[in-house]
Coordinates of N, CA and C in Angstrom, one line a residue:
Chain Y
D1 N 14.5 -7.9 12.7 CA 13.0 -7.6 13.0 C 11.8 -7.1 12.3
T2 N 13.2 -6.4 11.1 CA 11.8 -5.5 10.3 C 10.6 -6.4 9.5
A3 N 9.5 -6.1 9.1 CA 9.1 -7.3 9.0 C 9.2 -7.3 7.5
V4 N 9.3 -6.5 6.5 CA 8.7 -6.2 4.8 C 10.5 -5.9 4.9
S5 N 11.5 -6.2 4.0 CA 12.7 -5.5 4.5 C 13.1 -5.1 2.9
Q6 N 13.5 -4.0 2.5 CA 13.9 -4.0 0.9 C 15.8 -4.1 1.1
T7 N 16.3 -4.4 0.0 CA 17.0 -3.8 -0.5 C 18.1 -3.2 -2.1
P8 N 18.6 -2.2 -2.0 CA 19.0 -1.9 -1.8 C 18.2 -0.4 -1.0
K9 N 18.7 0.2 -0.2 CA 17.2 2.3 -0.4 C 17.1 2.8 -1.3
Y10 N 18.2 2.8 -1.8 CA 18.8 3.5 -2.3 C 19.5 3.1 -3.8
L11 N 18.7 2.9 -5.4 CA 20.0 2.8 -5.7 C 19.9 3.6 -7.1
V12 N 20.8 4.6 -8.0 CA 21.7 4.9 -9.1 C 22.1 4.9 -9.8
T13 N 21.6 4.6 -10.6 CA 22.9 4.5 -12.3 C 21.4 5.1 -13.6
Q14 N 22.2 4.5 -14.3 CA 22.6 5.6 -15.7 C 21.1 3.9 -16.8
M15 N 20.8 4.6 -17.4 CA 19.9 4.7 -18.7 C 20.4 2.8 -19.7
G16 N 20.5 2.9 -19.5 CA 20.3 1.4 -20.1 C 20.8 0.3 -18.7
N17 N 21.2 0.1 -17.7 CA 21.9 -0.3 -17.0 C 20.3 -1.4 -17.1
D18 N 21.0 -3.5 -16.1 CA 19.7 -3.6 -15.7 C 19.9 -3.4 -14.1
K19 N 19.6 -4.2 -13.3 CA 19.3 -3.8 -11.7 C 18.9 -4.8 -11.4
S20 N 18.8 -5.6 -10.3 CA 17.7 -6.5 -9.6 C 17.5 -5.2 -8.0
I21 N 16.2 -5.5 -7.5 CA 15.7 -4.8 -5.9 C 15.7 -6.1 -5.2
K22 N 15.6 -6.2 -4.5 CA 15.3 -7.6 -3.4 C 14.6 -7.5 -3.0
C23 N 13.9 -8.7 -2.3 CA 12.3 -7.5 -1.0 C 12.5 -9.7 -0.1
E24 N 12.6 -9.5 1.3 CA 12.0 -10.1 1.8 C 11.4 -9.5 3.2
Q25 N 10.5 -11.4 3.3 CA 9.6 -10.5 4.8 C 9.6 -12.3 6.0
N26 N 10.0 -11.5 7.4 CA 9.5 -12.5 8.0 C 8.2 -13.1 9.2
L27 N 7.5 -13.0 7.7 CA 6.0 -13.2 8.6 C 5.6 -14.0 8.7
G28 N 6.2 -15.4 7.8 CA 4.8 -15.9 7.3 C 4.2 -16.6 6.8
H29 N 4.1 -14.9 5.0 CA 3.0 -14.8 4.9 C 3.6 -15.2 4.1
D30 N 1.9 -15.7 2.4 CA 2.3 -16.4 1.6 C 2.7 -15.8 0.2
T31 N 2.1 -14.9 0.3 CA 1.1 -13.6 -1.2 C 2.1 -12.3 -0.6
M32 N 3.2 -11.7 -1.3 CA 4.0 -10.5 -1.4 C 4.1 -10.3 -3.0
Y33 N 4.1 -8.9 -3.8 CA 3.6 -7.8 -4.6 C 5.0 -7.1 -3.9
W34 N 4.4 -5.9 -5.7 CA 5.3 -5.0 -6.1 C 4.3 -3.9 -6.2
Y35 N 4.9 -2.6 -5.6 CA 4.0 -1.4 -6.1 C 4.8 -1.0 -6.5
K36 N 4.6 0.6 -7.1 CA 5.4 1.2 -7.7 C 4.7 2.8 -7.5
Q37 N 5.5 4.0 -7.2 CA 5.1 4.8 -6.9 C 5.9 5.7 -7.2
D38 N 5.5 6.8 -8.4 CA 5.2 7.7 -9.5 C 5.9 9.3 -9.2
S39 N 7.0 10.1 -10.0 CA 6.8 11.0 -9.2 C 5.8 11.8 -8.7
K40 N 4.3 11.7 -8.9 CA 3.2 12.5 -8.6 C 2.4 11.3 -7.7
K41 N 2.8 10.5 -6.7 CA 3.2 9.9 -5.7 C 1.9 8.9 -5.7
F42 N 1.4 8.3 -7.1 CA 0.5 7.7 -7.6 C 1.3 6.4 -6.8
L43 N 0.2 5.3 -5.9 CA 0.2 3.6 -5.5 C 0.6 3.3 -7.2
K44 N 0.5 2.3 -7.7 CA 0.0 1.3 -8.5 C 1.0 0.0 -8.1
I45 N -0.2 -1.5 -8.6 CA 0.9 -2.3 -7.9 C 0.9 -3.1 -9.5
M46 N 1.8 -3.4 -9.3 CA 3.2 -4.1 -10.4 C 2.2 -5.9 -11.0
F47 N 2.9 -6.3 -9.2 CA 2.7 -8.5 -9.6 C 2.4 -7.8 -8.2
S48 N 1.8 -9.8 -8.8 CA 2.0 -10.0 -7.2 C 1.8 -12.0 -6.9
Y49 N 2.5 -12.0 -6.5 CA 3.2 -13.9 -6.2 C 2.0 -14.4 -5.0
N50 N 1.5 -15.8 -5.1 CA 1.0 -16.4 -4.1 C 2.0 -17.6 -4.0
N51 N 2.5 -18.1 -2.9 CA 3.5 -19.4 -3.0 C 4.3 -20.1 -4.3
K52 N 4.9 -18.7 -4.8 CA 5.8 -18.6 -6.0 C 5.4 -18.9 -7.2
E53 N 4.0 -18.7 -7.1 CA 3.1 -18.9 -8.6 C 3.2 -17.1 -8.5
L54 N 2.6 -16.8 -10.2 CA 2.7 -14.8 -10.5 C 0.8 -15.4 -10.1
I55 N -0.2 -14.4 -9.5 CA -1.1 -13.4 -9.4 C -1.6 -13.2 -10.3
I56 N -1.0 -11.8 -9.9 CA -1.6 -10.7 -10.4 C -0.7 -10.1 -11.0
N57 N -0.4 -9.7 -12.8 CA 0.4 -8.8 -13.9 C -0.1 -7.8 -14.4
E58 N -0.1 -6.3 -13.8 CA -0.7 -5.8 -14.8 C -0.2 -4.5 -15.3
T59 N -0.3 -5.9 -16.6 CA 0.3 -4.5 -18.0 C 2.2 -3.8 -17.9
V60 N 2.6 -4.6 -16.9 CA 4.2 -4.2 -16.7 C 5.0 -4.6 -18.3
P61 N 5.8 -3.8 -18.0 CA 6.2 -3.9 -19.1 C 7.4 -5.0 -19.0
N62 N 7.8 -6.2 -19.8 CA 8.4 -7.2 -19.7 C 10.2 -6.8 -19.2
R63 N 10.5 -5.9 -19.4 CA 12.1 -5.3 -18.6 C 12.0 -5.8 -17.6
F64 N 10.5 -6.1 -16.3 CA 10.3 -6.0 -15.7 C 10.5 -7.6 -15.1
S65 N 10.7 -8.2 -14.7 CA 10.9 -9.9 -13.7 C 10.9 -9.4 -13.0
P66 N 9.8 -10.3 -12.0 CA 9.9 -10.5 -10.6 C 10.0 -12.0 -11.0
K67 N 10.7 -12.3 -9.8 CA 11.0 -13.5 -9.3 C 11.0 -13.6 -7.3
S68 N 10.5 -15.2 -7.4 CA 10.7 -15.6 -6.3 C 11.2 -17.1 -5.9
P69 N 12.7 -16.8 -5.4 CA 12.9 -18.5 -4.8 C 12.1 -19.0 -3.7
D70 N 10.9 -18.8 -2.8 CA 10.2 -19.4 -2.2 C 9.5 -18.0 -1.5
K71 N 9.0 -18.9 -0.7 CA 7.9 -17.1 -1.0 C 7.5 -16.6 0.3
A72 N 9.4 -16.8 1.0 CA 9.3 -14.7 1.8 C 10.7 -14.1 1.2
H73 N 10.6 -14.8 0.1 CA 10.7 -13.1 -1.0 C 10.9 -14.1 -2.2
L74 N 10.6 -11.9 -2.8 CA 10.1 -11.8 -3.9 C 11.6 -10.4 -4.7
N75 N 12.1 -11.4 -5.4 CA 13.3 -10.3 -6.0 C 12.2 -9.5 -8.2
L76 N 13.0 -8.0 -7.8 CA 12.4 -8.0 -9.1 C 13.6 -6.9 -10.0
H77 N 13.8 -7.7 -11.4 CA 14.7 -7.8 -12.7 C 14.0 -6.6 -13.5
I78 N 14.7 -5.2 -12.8 CA 14.2 -4.5 -14.4 C 15.5 -4.8 -15.4
N79 N 15.3 -5.5 -16.5 CA 16.6 -5.0 -17.5 C 16.1 -3.4 -18.8
S80 N 17.3 -3.3 -18.7 CA 17.2 -1.9 -20.3 C 17.2 -0.8 -19.2
L81 N 16.8 0.0 -18.1 CA 16.4 0.6 -17.4 C 16.2 1.9 -18.1
E82 N 15.2 2.5 -17.9 CA 15.1 3.9 -19.3 C 14.8 4.6 -17.9
L83 N 15.2 6.0 -18.2 CA 14.2 7.2 -17.2 C 12.5 7.4 -16.3
G84 N 12.1 7.0 -17.5 CA 10.5 6.4 -16.6 C 10.6 5.3 -15.7
D85 N 11.3 4.9 -15.3 CA 11.4 3.7 -14.8 C 12.0 4.3 -13.1
S86 N 11.8 5.7 -13.4 CA 12.3 6.4 -11.8 C 11.0 6.6 -10.8
A87 N 11.3 5.7 -9.8 CA 10.2 5.6 -9.1 C 10.7 5.4 -7.2
V88 N 10.1 4.9 -6.6 CA 10.0 4.3 -5.7 C 8.8 3.2 -5.9
Y89 N 10.3 2.6 -5.6 CA 8.8 0.6 -5.7 C 9.4 0.2 -4.0
F90 N 7.8 0.1 -3.7 CA 7.7 -1.0 -2.5 C 7.1 -2.2 -2.7
C91 N 8.1 -2.8 -2.3 CA 7.3 -4.2 -1.4 C 6.1 -4.5 -0.8
A92 N 5.2 -5.9 -0.4 CA 4.4 -5.8 0.0 C 4.3 -7.4 0.7
S93 N 3.7 -8.2 1.7 CA 3.4 -9.2 1.8 C 1.6 -9.2 2.7
S94 N 1.0 -10.0 2.6 CA -0.3 -11.0 3.2 C 0.0 -12.0 3.0
R95 N -0.8 -12.7 3.2 CA -1.2 -14.3 4.9 C -2.1 -14.4 2.9
G96 N -2.2 -15.0 2.4 CA -3.2 -15.5 2.0 C -3.4 -14.0 0.7
H97 N -3.9 -15.7 -0.2 CA -4.2 -14.0 -2.0 C -5.9 -13.6 -2.0
D98 N -6.5 -14.8 -2.0 CA -7.9 -14.8 -1.9 C -8.8 -14.6 -1.1
L99 N -8.3 -14.0 0.4 CA -9.1 -13.8 1.2 C -8.9 -11.7 1.5
G100 N -10.2 -11.3 1.0 CA -10.6 -9.9 1.4 C -10.1 -9.0 2.9
N101 N -9.6 -10.2 3.1 CA -9.5 -9.3 5.0 C -9.1 -9.8 5.5
Q102 N -7.5 -10.2 5.3 CA -6.3 -10.2 5.3 C -4.7 -8.8 4.9
P103 N -4.6 -8.2 5.8 CA -4.3 -6.3 5.1 C -2.2 -6.3 5.0
Q104 N -2.1 -5.9 4.7 CA -0.5 -5.6 3.1 C 0.2 -4.4 4.2
H105 N 1.4 -5.8 4.0 CA 2.2 -5.2 5.6 C 3.5 -4.9 3.7
F106 N 3.9 -2.8 4.3 CA 5.2 -3.0 3.2 C 6.0 -2.4 3.9
G107 N 7.3 -3.1 2.7 CA 8.3 -2.0 3.6 C 8.6 -0.6 3.0
D108 N 9.7 -0.1 3.5 CA 9.9 1.2 3.2 C 10.5 2.1 1.8
G109 N 10.7 0.7 1.1 CA 10.6 1.4 -0.4 C 12.1 0.9 -0.6
T110 N 12.2 0.9 -1.9 CA 13.8 1.2 -2.6 C 13.5 2.6 -3.7
R111 N 13.9 3.8 -3.6 CA 14.0 4.9 -4.2 C 15.8 4.7 -5.7
L112 N 14.5 4.7 -6.4 CA 15.0 3.6 -7.7 C 15.4 5.8 -8.8
S113 N 16.6 6.0 -9.3 CA 16.8 6.9 -9.9 C 17.7 6.5 -11.6
I114 N 16.9 7.3 -12.6 CA 17.8 6.7 -13.6 C 18.5 7.7 -14.1
L115 N 19.7 7.9 -14.5 CA 20.6 9.2 -15.2 C 20.7 9.1 -16.4
Chain M
D1 N -13.1 -2.6 -8.9 CA -13.5 -1.8 -7.3 C -14.0 -0.7 -6.3
A2 N -14.4 -0.3 -6.0 CA -14.9 0.7 -6.4 C -14.4 2.0 -5.7
K3 N -15.1 2.8 -5.9 CA -14.4 4.1 -6.4 C -14.8 5.0 -5.1
T4 N -13.3 5.8 -4.3 CA -13.5 6.5 -2.8 C -13.1 7.6 -3.6
T5 N -13.9 8.2 -2.3 CA -13.7 9.9 -2.5 C -13.5 10.5 -1.6
Q6 N -12.2 11.0 -1.4 CA -11.5 11.6 -0.1 C -11.1 12.9 0.0
P7 N -11.5 14.2 1.1 CA -11.2 15.5 0.6 C -8.8 15.0 0.5
P8 N -8.9 16.7 -0.6 CA -7.5 16.0 -0.2 C -6.2 16.3 1.1
S9 N -7.2 17.5 1.7 CA -6.1 18.2 2.8 C -7.8 18.4 3.9
M10 N -7.0 18.2 4.9 CA -7.7 17.3 6.7 C -6.2 18.5 7.6
D11 N -6.4 19.9 8.2 CA -5.9 20.3 9.2 C -6.8 19.3 10.7
C12 N -6.1 19.5 12.1 CA -5.8 18.8 12.5 C -5.2 19.5 13.9
A13 N -5.5 19.9 15.2 CA -5.2 20.7 16.1 C -3.8 19.4 17.3
E14 N -3.1 19.1 17.3 CA -2.9 17.6 18.3 C -3.5 18.3 19.8
G15 N -3.4 16.3 20.2 CA -4.6 16.6 20.5 C -5.7 15.9 20.5
R16 N -5.9 16.6 19.8 CA -7.7 15.9 19.2 C -8.2 15.3 18.3
A17 N -8.9 15.1 18.0 CA -9.6 13.7 17.5 C -9.3 14.3 15.7
A18 N -9.0 13.7 15.1 CA -8.7 14.1 14.1 C -10.2 13.0 12.8
N19 N -10.8 13.3 11.9 CA -12.3 12.8 12.2 C -11.5 12.7 9.9
L20 N -11.3 11.6 9.7 CA -10.8 11.9 8.3 C -12.0 10.5 7.4
P21 N -12.9 11.5 6.3 CA -14.3 11.2 6.1 C -13.6 10.6 4.0
C22 N -14.8 9.3 4.1 CA -13.9 8.5 3.1 C -15.5 8.1 2.3
N23 N -16.1 8.5 0.6 CA -17.0 8.5 1.2 C -16.9 7.0 0.0
H24 N -17.6 6.2 -0.1 CA -17.6 4.6 -1.3 C -19.5 4.3 -1.9
S25 N -19.7 5.0 -2.5 CA -21.1 5.1 -2.3 C -21.7 3.7 -3.2
T26 N -20.9 3.5 -4.7 CA -20.3 3.0 -5.0 C -20.9 0.6 -4.8
I27 N -20.5 1.4 -3.2 CA -19.3 -0.8 -2.7 C -19.9 -0.8 -2.9
S28 N -19.6 -2.8 -3.2 CA -20.7 -3.6 -3.3 C -20.7 -4.9 -1.5
G29 N -21.8 -5.5 -1.2 CA -21.1 -6.0 -0.2 C -20.5 -7.0 0.3
N30 N -19.3 -7.5 -1.0 CA -18.8 -8.2 0.0 C -17.1 -7.2 0.0
E31 N -17.1 -5.9 0.0 CA -15.9 -5.5 0.2 C -15.5 -5.2 0.9
Y32 N -14.3 -4.9 1.2 CA -14.0 -4.1 2.6 C -13.5 -2.6 2.9
V33 N -14.2 -2.2 3.5 CA -13.6 -0.6 3.5 C -11.9 -0.4 4.3
Y34 N -10.5 -0.7 3.7 CA -9.5 -0.5 3.9 C -8.7 1.0 4.5
W35 N -7.9 1.5 5.8 CA -7.2 2.6 5.6 C -5.7 1.9 5.3
Y36 N -5.4 2.9 5.1 CA -3.9 2.9 5.4 C -3.1 4.6 5.5
R37 N -2.1 4.5 5.3 CA -1.3 6.0 4.6 C 0.2 5.8 4.7
Q38 N 0.6 6.7 5.1 CA 1.8 7.4 4.2 C 2.6 9.1 4.5
I39 N 3.7 7.9 5.4 CA 4.3 9.3 6.3 C 5.1 9.0 5.7
H40 N 5.6 10.7 4.9 CA 6.7 11.0 4.5 C 7.9 10.1 3.7
S41 N 8.0 9.2 3.3 CA 8.9 8.9 2.5 C 9.7 7.3 2.9
Q42 N 8.2 7.0 4.2 CA 8.3 5.5 4.2 C 7.2 5.3 3.8
G43 N 7.3 3.7 3.6 CA 6.2 2.8 2.9 C 5.0 3.0 3.5
P44 N 3.3 3.0 3.1 CA 2.3 2.4 4.0 C 2.7 1.5 4.7
Q45 N 1.4 2.5 6.0 CA 1.0 1.7 6.5 C -0.3 1.5 7.4
Y46 N -0.2 0.2 7.0 CA -2.0 -0.6 7.3 C -2.7 0.5 9.2
I47 N -4.0 1.1 8.9 CA -4.1 1.0 9.9 C -5.2 0.7 10.6
I48 N -6.2 0.0 9.4 CA -7.3 -0.4 10.1 C -7.9 -1.2 9.1
H49 N -9.2 -2.1 9.4 CA -10.1 -2.5 8.1 C -11.4 -3.0 8.9
G50 N -12.7 -2.6 8.0 CA -13.8 -3.8 8.7 C -14.8 -3.6 7.1
L51 N -15.8 -4.4 7.4 CA -16.4 -4.9 6.5 C -18.5 -4.2 6.7
K52 N -19.0 -4.3 7.6 CA -20.2 -3.7 8.2 C -20.2 -2.8 9.3
N53 N -18.9 -3.3 10.1 CA -19.6 -3.2 12.1 C -18.0 -2.0 11.6
N54 N -18.2 -1.4 13.0 CA -18.0 -0.6 13.5 C -16.4 -1.3 13.8
E55 N -15.6 -0.9 13.8 CA -13.9 -1.3 14.4 C -13.2 -0.4 15.2
T56 N -12.2 -1.1 16.1 CA -11.7 -0.3 16.9 C -9.7 -1.4 17.1
N57 N -9.3 -0.3 16.8 CA -7.7 -0.8 17.3 C -7.4 -0.1 18.4
E58 N -5.3 -0.3 17.9 CA -4.7 0.3 18.8 C -4.9 1.5 18.4
M59 N -4.7 2.1 16.9 CA -5.2 3.4 16.6 C -6.0 4.4 16.0
A60 N -6.5 4.0 15.7 CA -7.2 4.3 15.6 C -9.1 3.9 15.3
S61 N -9.9 4.2 15.2 CA -11.3 3.6 15.2 C -12.1 3.8 13.5
L62 N -13.0 2.6 13.3 CA -13.6 3.0 11.5 C -15.3 2.6 12.1
I63 N -15.6 4.0 11.7 CA -17.0 4.3 11.6 C -17.1 4.4 10.1
I64 N -18.0 3.1 9.9 CA -19.0 2.1 8.6 C -21.0 2.6 9.1
T65 N -21.0 3.5 7.7 CA -22.6 3.4 7.7 C -23.2 2.7 7.5
E66 N -25.1 2.8 8.1 CA -25.5 1.4 8.2 C -25.5 1.1 6.6
D67 N -25.6 1.9 6.0 CA -26.3 1.7 4.9 C -24.8 1.1 3.9
R68 N -23.2 2.2 4.5 CA -21.7 1.6 3.8 C -21.6 2.1 2.7
K69 N -21.9 3.5 2.1 CA -21.6 4.3 1.6 C -20.9 4.7 1.9
S70 N -20.8 4.9 3.1 CA -19.3 6.0 3.9 C -19.0 5.9 4.7
S71 N -17.7 5.9 5.0 CA -17.1 5.9 6.8 C -16.1 7.0 7.2
T72 N -15.9 6.5 8.2 CA -14.6 7.9 8.9 C -13.8 7.7 9.7
L73 N -12.4 7.8 9.2 CA -11.1 7.2 10.4 C -11.5 8.0 11.4
I74 N -11.5 7.6 12.3 CA -10.6 8.5 14.1 C -9.5 7.9 14.1
L75 N -9.4 9.0 14.5 CA -7.6 9.0 15.6 C -7.6 10.0 16.3
P76 N -7.5 8.9 17.5 CA -8.5 9.9 18.6 C -8.1 11.2 20.1
H77 N -6.5 11.0 19.9 CA -5.7 12.4 20.3 C -4.4 12.6 19.3
A78 N -5.0 12.7 18.2 CA -4.6 13.7 17.2 C -2.1 13.2 17.2
T79 N -1.4 13.7 17.0 CA 0.1 14.5 17.3 C 0.3 14.4 16.5
L80 N 2.2 15.0 16.2 CA 2.4 15.6 14.8 C 2.6 14.2 14.2
R81 N 3.3 12.9 14.7 CA 4.0 11.9 14.2 C 2.2 11.0 13.1
D82 N 1.9 12.2 13.0 CA 0.2 11.2 12.4 C -0.1 12.5 11.8
T83 N 1.2 13.2 11.4 CA 0.8 14.2 10.2 C 1.0 13.3 9.2
A84 N 0.0 13.3 7.5 CA 0.9 11.5 6.8 C -0.6 11.9 5.7
V85 N -0.7 11.4 5.0 CA -1.4 11.0 3.5 C -2.0 9.8 4.2
Y86 N -3.6 9.9 3.8 CA -4.3 8.8 4.6 C -5.0 8.1 2.9
Y87 N -4.9 7.0 2.7 CA -5.7 6.7 1.8 C -7.6 5.4 2.4
C88 N -7.8 5.8 1.7 CA -9.1 4.4 2.3 C -9.8 3.8 0.4
I89 N -9.5 2.9 0.7 CA -9.8 1.8 0.4 C -10.4 1.2 0.0
V90 N -11.5 0.3 -0.8 CA -12.8 -0.1 -0.8 C -11.9 -1.6 -2.2
R91 N -11.7 -3.1 -0.3 CA -10.7 -4.5 -1.9 C -11.8 -4.9 -1.7
V92 N -12.2 -6.3 -2.6 CA -13.3 -6.7 -3.4 C -12.2 -8.4 -2.6
V93 N -13.5 -8.6 -2.3 CA -13.0 -10.2 -1.2 C -12.7 -10.9 -2.3
G94 N -11.5 -12.4 -1.8 CA -10.9 -13.0 -3.0 C -10.0 -11.9 -4.1
F95 N -9.6 -10.9 -4.4 CA -9.2 -10.3 -4.6 C -7.7 -8.9 -4.2
Q96 N -6.8 -9.7 -3.6 CA -6.1 -8.5 -3.6 C -5.8 -7.8 -4.3
K97 N -5.4 -6.7 -5.1 CA -4.7 -5.8 -5.4 C -5.2 -4.4 -5.0
L98 N -4.6 -3.6 -4.4 CA -5.2 -2.2 -2.8 C -5.0 -1.7 -4.7
V99 N -6.3 -0.5 -4.7 CA -6.4 0.1 -5.4 C -6.3 1.4 -5.0
F100 N -4.7 2.6 -4.7 CA -4.7 3.7 -4.1 C -5.4 4.6 -4.8
G101 N -6.2 5.7 -4.1 CA -6.5 7.2 -4.3 C -5.1 7.8 -4.6
T102 N -5.8 9.4 -4.6 CA -5.3 10.3 -4.1 C -4.5 10.8 -2.2
G103 N -5.5 10.1 -1.5 CA -5.9 10.4 -0.4 C -6.2 11.1 0.0
T104 N -6.1 11.6 1.7 CA -6.0 12.0 2.6 C -4.9 13.1 2.8
R105 N -4.3 14.2 2.5 CA -3.6 15.1 3.3 C -3.5 16.0 4.3
L106 N -3.4 15.2 5.9 CA -3.7 15.3 7.3 C -1.9 15.7 7.4
L107 N -2.8 17.5 8.6 CA -1.1 17.8 9.0 C -2.0 17.9 10.1
V108 N -1.2 17.2 11.1 CA -1.5 18.0 12.8 C -0.6 19.2 13.3
S109 N -1.0 20.2 13.5 CA -0.7 20.6 14.1 C -0.1 21.4 15.7
P110 N 0.3 22.1 16.1 CA 1.0 22.3 17.5 C -0.2 23.1 17.8

């Protein structure tokens, strides 16, 4: 019944590794997002996809590559992980990307720790 | 997006109403006011949003002043589970990005 689900919930890995985080939504939404929450608890958008098309890319390093195989899934692949990538990553979804009155629904986050 | 200002923290007794203020004096006519909250270790949870009129749902009420320069989120009967960081966000129609500030940390005590 989970609306927006992310896997894994926790990810501990070493610097330099490549890892992926998966997100799936069963709400029938056509827009999905990735947000990053750093250690100071600031939440900031990274990417937005609408119907598998990239809409927002907030000057995120190109080590981060989102991939949307279909509109219900948005995965985040990170190459050459760095210490500064340690954060909680949240996936979200909403109906329509050009409407201001559609709320976003968030997953419970993936806690990424780089050793 | 218009900037919002919220008090960093507030306290509320369990069972009482929690009134969380937000200033958004530079809001434009096509910007919605959204409220989200984040309970510790969870993802942000949508609460309510509005444009001009006051709004109410099963979670809360949103009161927007006539000039739209400020708003108040009201949790009518706060419970311990309402302890969270509450974010007031102004969002432009046609632009899906949510810009989170530092929010108000609400502590509900017995």
